[in-house]
XYZ file of C-alpha atoms in Angstrom:
475
model
C -21.775 -29.604 -8.626
C -20.598 -32.882 -10.023
C -22.874 -34.135 -12.735
C -22.411 -37.754 -13.703
C -24.104 -39.054 -16.832
C -25.366 -42.543 -16.177
C -23.480 -45.014 -18.374
C -26.468 -47.313 -18.392
C -28.725 -44.479 -19.380
C -26.411 -43.400 -22.170
C -26.315 -46.949 -23.489
C -30.077 -47.223 -23.343
C -30.405 -43.885 -25.126
C -28.160 -45.137 -27.955
C -30.145 -48.385 -28.251
C -33.417 -46.461 -28.327
C -32.037 -44.171 -31.018
C -30.980 -47.127 -33.204
C -34.370 -48.831 -32.863
C -36.310 -45.728 -33.810
C -34.173 -45.147 -36.907
C -34.595 -48.789 -37.897
C -38.383 -48.424 -37.723
C -38.321 -45.502 -40.027
C -39.454 -43.010 -37.399
C -38.160 -39.483 -36.981
C -34.933 -39.821 -34.970
C -34.461 -36.088 -34.431
C -35.679 -36.331 -30.847
C -33.029 -38.853 -29.849
C -30.190 -37.327 -31.836
C -30.520 -34.104 -29.845
C -31.002 -35.674 -26.435
C -28.248 -34.662 -24.053
C -26.633 -37.180 -21.731
C -28.848 -37.940 -18.789
C -28.016 -36.064 -15.614
C -27.952 -38.024 -12.382
C -26.651 -37.192 -8.921
C -23.953 -39.218 -7.225
C -25.446 -40.201 -3.846
C -22.016 -40.964 -2.374
C -19.569 -38.235 -3.427
C -17.348 -38.737 -0.355
C -17.063 -42.527 -0.140
C -15.600 -44.407 2.777
C -11.923 -45.287 2.539
C -12.029 -47.270 5.784
C -9.636 -50.194 6.066
C -9.924 -52.488 9.091
C -7.073 -52.879 11.547
C -5.043 -56.011 10.906
C -6.558 -58.939 12.735
C -5.824 -62.551 13.483
C -8.104 -65.480 14.289
C -8.944 -65.229 17.989
C -10.831 -67.449 20.405
C -11.837 -65.995 23.768
C -12.871 -68.718 26.187
C -14.454 -69.058 29.636
C -16.265 -65.723 29.566
C -19.711 -64.454 30.445
C -21.334 -63.213 27.253
C -24.082 -60.709 26.560
C -24.816 -61.227 22.888
C -26.478 -57.808 22.494
C -29.874 -59.198 21.514
C -30.987 -60.409 24.929
C -28.940 -63.581 25.289
C -26.541 -64.464 28.118
C -24.049 -67.300 28.121
C -22.064 -68.350 31.169
C -18.596 -69.795 30.633
C -18.936 -69.365 26.873
C -16.603 -68.690 23.982
C -16.416 -66.239 21.113
C -14.437 -67.028 17.972
C -13.703 -64.427 15.322
C -11.559 -64.440 12.195
C -11.199 -62.388 9.017
C -12.922 -59.499 10.761
C -16.151 -61.408 11.369
C -17.686 -63.290 14.250
C -17.483 -66.939 13.295
C -19.222 -68.514 16.288
C -20.493 -67.923 19.791
C -20.425 -71.125 21.829
C -21.930 -72.307 25.070
C -19.948 -74.002 27.827
C -18.483 -77.303 26.676
C -19.351 -76.715 23.027
C -16.403 -77.313 20.721
C -15.530 -74.999 17.846
C -13.615 -75.491 14.622
C -10.907 -72.865 14.578
C -7.993 -72.030 12.324
C -4.652 -73.579 13.201
C -3.087 -70.168 13.875
C -5.826 -69.038 16.254
C -4.806 -66.993 19.282
C -6.569 -68.400 22.335
C -7.316 -66.071 25.236
C -8.456 -67.516 28.543
C -11.058 -64.997 29.655
C -11.851 -66.478 33.035
C -13.561 -63.791 35.099
C -14.099 -61.544 32.079
C -17.279 -60.520 30.305
C -17.753 -60.051 26.571
C -20.283 -57.815 24.824
C -20.777 -56.278 21.403
C -19.050 -52.926 21.032
C -21.027 -49.953 22.279
C -22.700 -47.847 19.606
C -23.428 -44.217 20.477
C -26.024 -42.853 18.094
C -25.676 -39.284 19.359
C -22.199 -37.803 19.503
C -20.597 -34.521 18.512
C -17.006 -35.722 18.723
C -14.961 -34.178 15.972
C -17.411 -31.321 15.362
C -17.198 -30.096 18.977
C -13.762 -31.511 19.781
C -11.539 -31.213 22.822
C -10.291 -28.753 23.846
C -13.574 -26.923 23.600
C -12.670 -23.619 22.005
C -14.624 -21.321 19.701
C -12.192 -22.035 16.905
C -13.051 -25.725 17.191
C -16.795 -25.240 17.345
C -18.069 -26.529 14.007
C -21.268 -28.346 14.894
C -24.039 -25.765 14.478
C -24.640 -23.903 11.218
C -26.748 -21.247 12.917
C -27.371 -19.136 9.835
C -30.858 -20.269 8.854
C -33.582 -22.407 10.451
C -33.227 -24.862 7.579
C -29.650 -25.906 6.814
C -30.228 -29.416 5.523
C -27.468 -28.770 2.988
C -24.613 -29.037 5.501
C -22.952 -32.359 6.258
C -21.392 -33.027 9.678
C -18.620 -35.040 8.057
C -17.219 -31.840 6.586
C -16.614 -30.534 10.103
C -15.260 -33.725 11.699
C -11.718 -33.304 13.004
C -10.286 -36.830 13.222
C -7.593 -35.656 15.649
C -10.150 -34.996 18.389
C -8.684 -36.728 21.471
C -12.261 -37.576 22.446
C -12.327 -40.467 19.980
C -9.599 -42.270 21.912
C -11.323 -41.656 25.247
C -14.554 -43.092 23.854
C -12.675 -46.106 22.542
C -11.330 -46.786 26.032
C -14.960 -46.904 27.165
C -15.814 -49.611 24.653
C -17.354 -47.419 21.926
C -16.669 -48.995 18.540
C -19.152 -47.060 16.375
C -20.683 -43.617 16.737
C -22.913 -41.250 14.830
C -21.684 -37.671 14.561
C -24.568 -35.236 14.341
C -24.641 -31.529 13.580
C -26.035 -29.427 16.379
C -29.608 -28.731 17.359
C -30.052 -25.026 16.753
C -32.010 -25.451 13.544
C -35.279 -27.046 12.469
C -33.184 -28.983 9.979
C -29.548 -29.090 11.063
C -27.928 -31.118 8.294
C -26.650 -34.598 7.622
C -24.993 -36.884 10.125
C -22.229 -39.399 9.495
C -21.550 -42.805 11.065
C -17.940 -43.560 11.956
C -15.913 -46.540 13.029
C -13.929 -45.469 16.098
C -10.462 -46.088 14.730
C -7.478 -43.710 14.810
C -7.258 -42.061 11.406
C -5.907 -39.095 9.518
C -9.118 -38.423 7.627
C -12.828 -38.582 8.243
C -13.254 -40.832 5.225
C -10.865 -43.380 6.740
C -13.297 -43.636 9.674
C -16.521 -43.615 7.693
C -18.621 -46.714 8.310
C -18.912 -48.404 4.901
C -22.457 -48.428 3.530
C -24.022 -46.827 6.598
C -26.964 -44.714 5.471
C -26.896 -40.981 6.039
C -28.996 -39.433 8.777
C -30.527 -35.972 9.012
C -30.740 -33.957 12.217
C -33.918 -32.106 13.108
C -34.767 -30.256 16.302
C -37.952 -29.519 18.232
C -38.798 -26.895 20.756
C -36.703 -24.358 22.558
C -33.469 -24.404 20.589
C -34.841 -23.117 17.244
C -37.058 -20.665 19.150
C -34.121 -19.320 21.122
C -31.740 -19.000 18.189
C -34.150 -17.556 15.609
C -36.900 -15.927 17.683
C -35.369 -12.484 17.222
C -33.863 -13.175 13.822
C -36.977 -13.610 11.699
C -38.372 -16.673 13.398
C -39.550 -19.149 14.253
C -40.204 -17.778 17.717
C -42.929 -20.243 18.792
C -43.532 -23.950 18.610
C -46.253 -23.363 16.034
C -43.684 -21.399 14.069
C -41.371 -24.398 14.270
C -44.026 -26.699 12.841
C -44.844 -24.245 10.062
C -41.162 -24.271 9.172
C -41.004 -28.064 9.013
C -44.147 -28.246 6.887
C -43.026 -25.614 4.397
C -39.646 -27.300 4.003
C -41.246 -30.713 3.413
C -43.638 -29.161 0.926
C -40.693 -27.618 -0.940
C -38.952 -30.990 -0.910
C -42.007 -32.699 -2.370
C -42.060 -30.143 -5.174
C -38.332 -30.644 -5.810
C -38.782 -34.395 -5.905
C -41.656 -34.084 -8.383
C -39.472 -31.965 -10.689
C -36.767 -34.625 -10.773
C -39.325 -37.372 -11.295
C -40.785 -35.403 -14.209
C -37.303 -35.004 -15.684
C -36.724 -38.759 -15.374
C -40.033 -39.538 -17.066
C -39.446 -37.081 -19.903
C -35.926 -38.329 -20.487
C -37.034 -41.949 -20.599
C -39.710 -40.904 -23.080
C -36.953 -39.672 -25.385
C -37.498 -35.981 -24.859
C -34.621 -33.521 -24.654
C -35.522 -32.706 -21.072
C -33.664 -30.224 -18.896
C -32.836 -31.339 -15.342
C -33.931 -29.169 -12.405
C -31.302 -26.912 -10.857
C -29.640 -28.837 -8.098
C -30.533 -27.632 -4.573
C -28.379 -29.190 -1.866
C -30.850 -28.308 0.891
C -33.835 -29.878 -0.821
C -31.701 -32.783 -2.021
C -31.231 -33.944 1.567
C -34.921 -33.509 2.384
C -35.895 -35.372 -0.777
C -33.544 -38.154 0.302
C -35.609 -38.514 3.470
C -38.850 -38.612 1.494
C -37.381 -41.357 -0.685
C -36.369 -43.360 2.392
C -32.628 -43.102 1.740
C -31.806 -40.830 4.708
C -32.863 -41.438 8.321
C -34.368 -38.753 10.530
C -32.784 -38.177 13.947
C -34.837 -35.618 15.835
C -33.915 -33.740 18.998
C -37.229 -33.669 20.913
C -37.881 -33.637 24.667
C -41.609 -33.301 25.281
C -44.207 -35.989 24.696
C -46.694 -33.578 23.128
C -44.096 -32.323 20.644
C -43.037 -35.823 19.679
C -46.687 -36.639 19.018
C -47.083 -33.575 16.795
C -43.953 -34.529 14.910
C -45.318 -38.006 14.249
C -48.416 -36.317 12.813
C -46.203 -34.219 10.513
C -44.379 -37.432 9.579
C -47.650 -38.963 8.427
C -48.734 -35.829 6.575
C -45.609 -35.854 4.416
C -45.103 -39.623 4.340
C -41.623 -40.000 5.751
C -40.321 -41.959 8.746
C -38.783 -40.530 11.916
C -36.139 -43.031 12.931
C -35.289 -41.819 16.417
C -36.235 -39.094 18.858
C -33.076 -37.995 20.688
C -33.061 -36.669 24.284
C -36.611 -38.045 24.561
C -37.003 -37.095 28.224
C -40.770 -37.638 28.169
C -40.777 -40.768 26.011
C -42.227 -42.757 28.913
C -45.490 -40.823 28.527
C -46.044 -41.990 24.950
C -44.167 -45.299 24.784
C -47.212 -46.977 23.222
C -47.369 -44.389 20.423
C -43.635 -44.697 19.810
C -43.977 -48.454 19.486
C -47.015 -48.091 17.220
C -45.101 -45.712 14.918
C -41.836 -47.687 15.003
C -39.828 -44.754 16.335
C -36.831 -45.295 18.636
C -36.063 -43.104 21.655
C -32.473 -42.235 22.512
C -32.285 -41.150 26.157
C -30.060 -40.260 29.072
C -30.234 -42.220 32.289
C -30.629 -39.293 34.685
C -29.933 -36.020 32.923
C -32.837 -33.597 32.764
C -34.186 -30.395 34.285
C -31.561 -28.112 32.760
C -34.297 -26.258 30.825
C -38.080 -26.223 30.847
C -38.617 -28.706 28.035
C -36.344 -31.141 29.876
C -38.139 -30.623 33.199
C -40.400 -33.651 33.399
C -37.848 -36.434 33.254
C -37.844 -39.562 35.386
C -35.058 -42.001 36.149
C -37.201 -44.892 34.938
C -37.628 -43.442 31.439
C -35.422 -45.917 29.576
C -36.685 -49.102 31.267
C -40.286 -47.879 30.975
C -39.948 -47.402 27.224
C -38.277 -50.803 26.944
C -40.979 -52.494 29.022
C -43.654 -51.047 26.735
C -42.051 -52.820 23.795
C -40.676 -49.675 22.164
C -37.100 -49.219 20.980
C -34.963 -47.765 23.798
C -31.415 -46.456 23.379
C -28.860 -45.003 25.785
C -27.036 -42.121 24.134
C -24.401 -39.675 25.304
C -24.518 -36.292 23.506
C -21.412 -35.664 25.587
C -17.671 -36.045 25.218
C -17.586 -37.205 28.845
C -20.738 -39.327 28.930
C -19.560 -41.333 25.939
C -16.664 -42.616 28.043
C -19.005 -44.361 30.508
C -22.067 -45.399 28.543
C -22.042 -48.820 30.191
C -22.525 -47.061 33.527
C -25.339 -44.935 32.098
C -27.139 -48.116 31.065
C -26.467 -49.590 34.507
C -28.007 -46.575 36.222
C -31.154 -46.813 34.104
C -31.368 -50.557 34.642
C -31.087 -50.208 38.420
C -33.619 -47.353 38.560
C -36.061 -49.511 36.660
C -35.458 -52.416 38.989
C -36.160 -50.261 42.050
C -39.446 -49.198 40.422
C -40.453 -52.789 39.783
C -39.416 -52.924 36.119
C -37.187 -55.954 36.417
C -35.277 -56.225 33.139
C -32.464 -58.788 32.817
C -29.064 -57.160 32.302
C -28.630 -59.046 29.046
C -31.822 -57.439 27.756
C -30.672 -54.022 28.908
C -27.472 -54.311 26.843
C -29.722 -54.009 23.782
C -29.894 -50.291 24.644
C -26.171 -49.990 23.858
C -25.742 -52.163 20.785
C -28.669 -53.693 18.872
C -31.086 -50.797 19.182
C -28.622 -48.033 18.262
C -27.461 -50.195 15.353
C -31.072 -50.397 14.183
C -31.431 -46.659 14.648
C -28.465 -46.112 12.324
C -29.471 -48.731 9.763
C -26.402 -50.931 10.346
C -27.862 -53.794 12.385
C -27.248 -56.205 9.517
C -23.525 -55.513 9.994
C -22.905 -54.920 13.704
C -24.631 -54.485 17.077
C -24.780 -58.121 18.209
C -22.558 -61.138 18.663
C -23.889 -63.300 15.870
C -22.037 -65.309 13.256
C -21.362 -63.201 10.184
C -21.506 -59.847 11.959
C -18.482 -57.572 12.124
C -16.238 -58.532 15.045
C -16.823 -55.349 17.084
C -16.245 -56.769 20.545
C -15.419 -55.559 24.036
C -13.787 -57.705 26.715
C -14.607 -56.259 30.141
C -12.604 -57.045 33.275
C -15.836 -57.670 35.187
C -19.568 -57.199 34.975
C -20.001 -54.210 32.619
C -22.879 -52.944 34.758
C -20.457 -52.397 37.640
C -19.023 -48.947 38.328
C -15.611 -50.528 38.857
C -15.441 -52.421 35.568
C -13.318 -51.235 32.664
C -13.028 -52.207 29.040
C -9.936 -54.396 28.882
C -9.750 -55.081 25.136
C -11.691 -53.441 22.346
C -11.760 -55.110 18.930
C -13.069 -53.418 15.802
C -13.594 -55.684 12.805
C -11.511 -58.220 14.692
C -8.502 -55.911 15.029
C -7.307 -55.005 18.528
C -7.940 -51.250 18.702
C -7.347 -50.813 22.446
C -5.859 -52.785 25.315
C -6.128 -51.521 28.877
C -2.952 -53.331 29.869
C -0.840 -52.179 26.917
C -0.426 -48.413 26.938
C 1.373 -48.560 23.606
C -1.977 -49.513 22.048
C -3.701 -46.376 23.278
C -4.444 -44.011 20.406
C -2.601 -40.697 20.492
C -3.843 -38.016 18.139
C -1.382 -35.672 16.493
C -2.857 -32.891 18.605
C -1.943 -34.725 21.808
C 1.670 -35.443 20.961
C 3.758 -33.998 23.780
C 0.645 -32.798 25.626
C -0.235 -35.357 28.233
C -3.764 -35.052 29.550
C -4.539 -35.148 33.245
C -4.746 -38.744 34.450
C -3.287 -40.010 31.202
C -0.104 -42.055 31.147
C 0.790 -41.362 27.541
């Protein structure tokens, strides 16, 4: 445990002590007060440094801006890692004298894809037991574990995802537990360490899981073995977290009152849960069935926290109005369901139906393969909706891959759309990105060229892959 006395608090304590002595009051209380104990909320800070970039102007392209806009024959200008301007046809731009100009005739440009549900690095390739570090299946409540401490940056899957246009991704612990632990948001850049990939200032998330997984894993190991047992487990844990939070609040009050207060014993499990109750940590909850999602929103209200996103929300279409009303996103697959009972009642129109109801819809992968073709997953959902009469413009559908996942992760003020001032996370596609035949041609992260389809020397090679060429790979 790293205990950091607050410098400000120490200063204030000294000032308070001086004032009391000057007033002739008994200063014994202050003279014995120990330094205030506070907890560092960011003990493993990001050391991310953007790839070197140069001012770049991409002209004559079709643009999806990621927030529902489409520009034909437009231009995108970025410099110093940020989008400087997005221009319509014929609109002139002020650019730096050393700007690289790329004629993008025939190309399409979108914001980088953001996958808010990935296990790359914690379930890396090759998939072996020795590499399996994503599920701490030792207790139904393991909110104390952090996925970032399992991430293996050498996972070749990161490079494959990059080739599919994924610039940012959330790495979640697995879904065996009621509370699975903290997630981490990463920039998809080749790196030696997790911290070099860590998205600066992205809030932490916490993984929770509904339904069959906790039942299956713990049903014969002390429970829970039913859905009502699951809910009892959530409620008891939140109640414990409320108590923990009250103890720290009491310590703060007593200390500020000049008392020689003792801080509560630090509990890493309850610390994460208390972070959710304070609004500092976002809840990402694996939940398939509509009835379970509704119950979980009731639990959310009982304990006064916010569920950010239901993941794998196969039945979200049944309660899209309630999801909108409660400001909860749904992260979904296009056409993957039926592999277990709680995933049985899926429909191909799930994503467009949620979108059409005005709720927050996201396309996620939860797969080291699916993450390589998320643009095609969005295309499948879009076309299924269209066949069912839910006619959503493609430019609106791209929101599922950029703006909405960015909102889900709490980073939409930084990335997720092509707007001036946002990070230059950009993909140049060699055709319509909703086509099966289209590939990501260039992928920029913070304005630096991270991947070029036509330059194999730019393709990331992890240390693990050196000398081990994968099937279909030219490295």
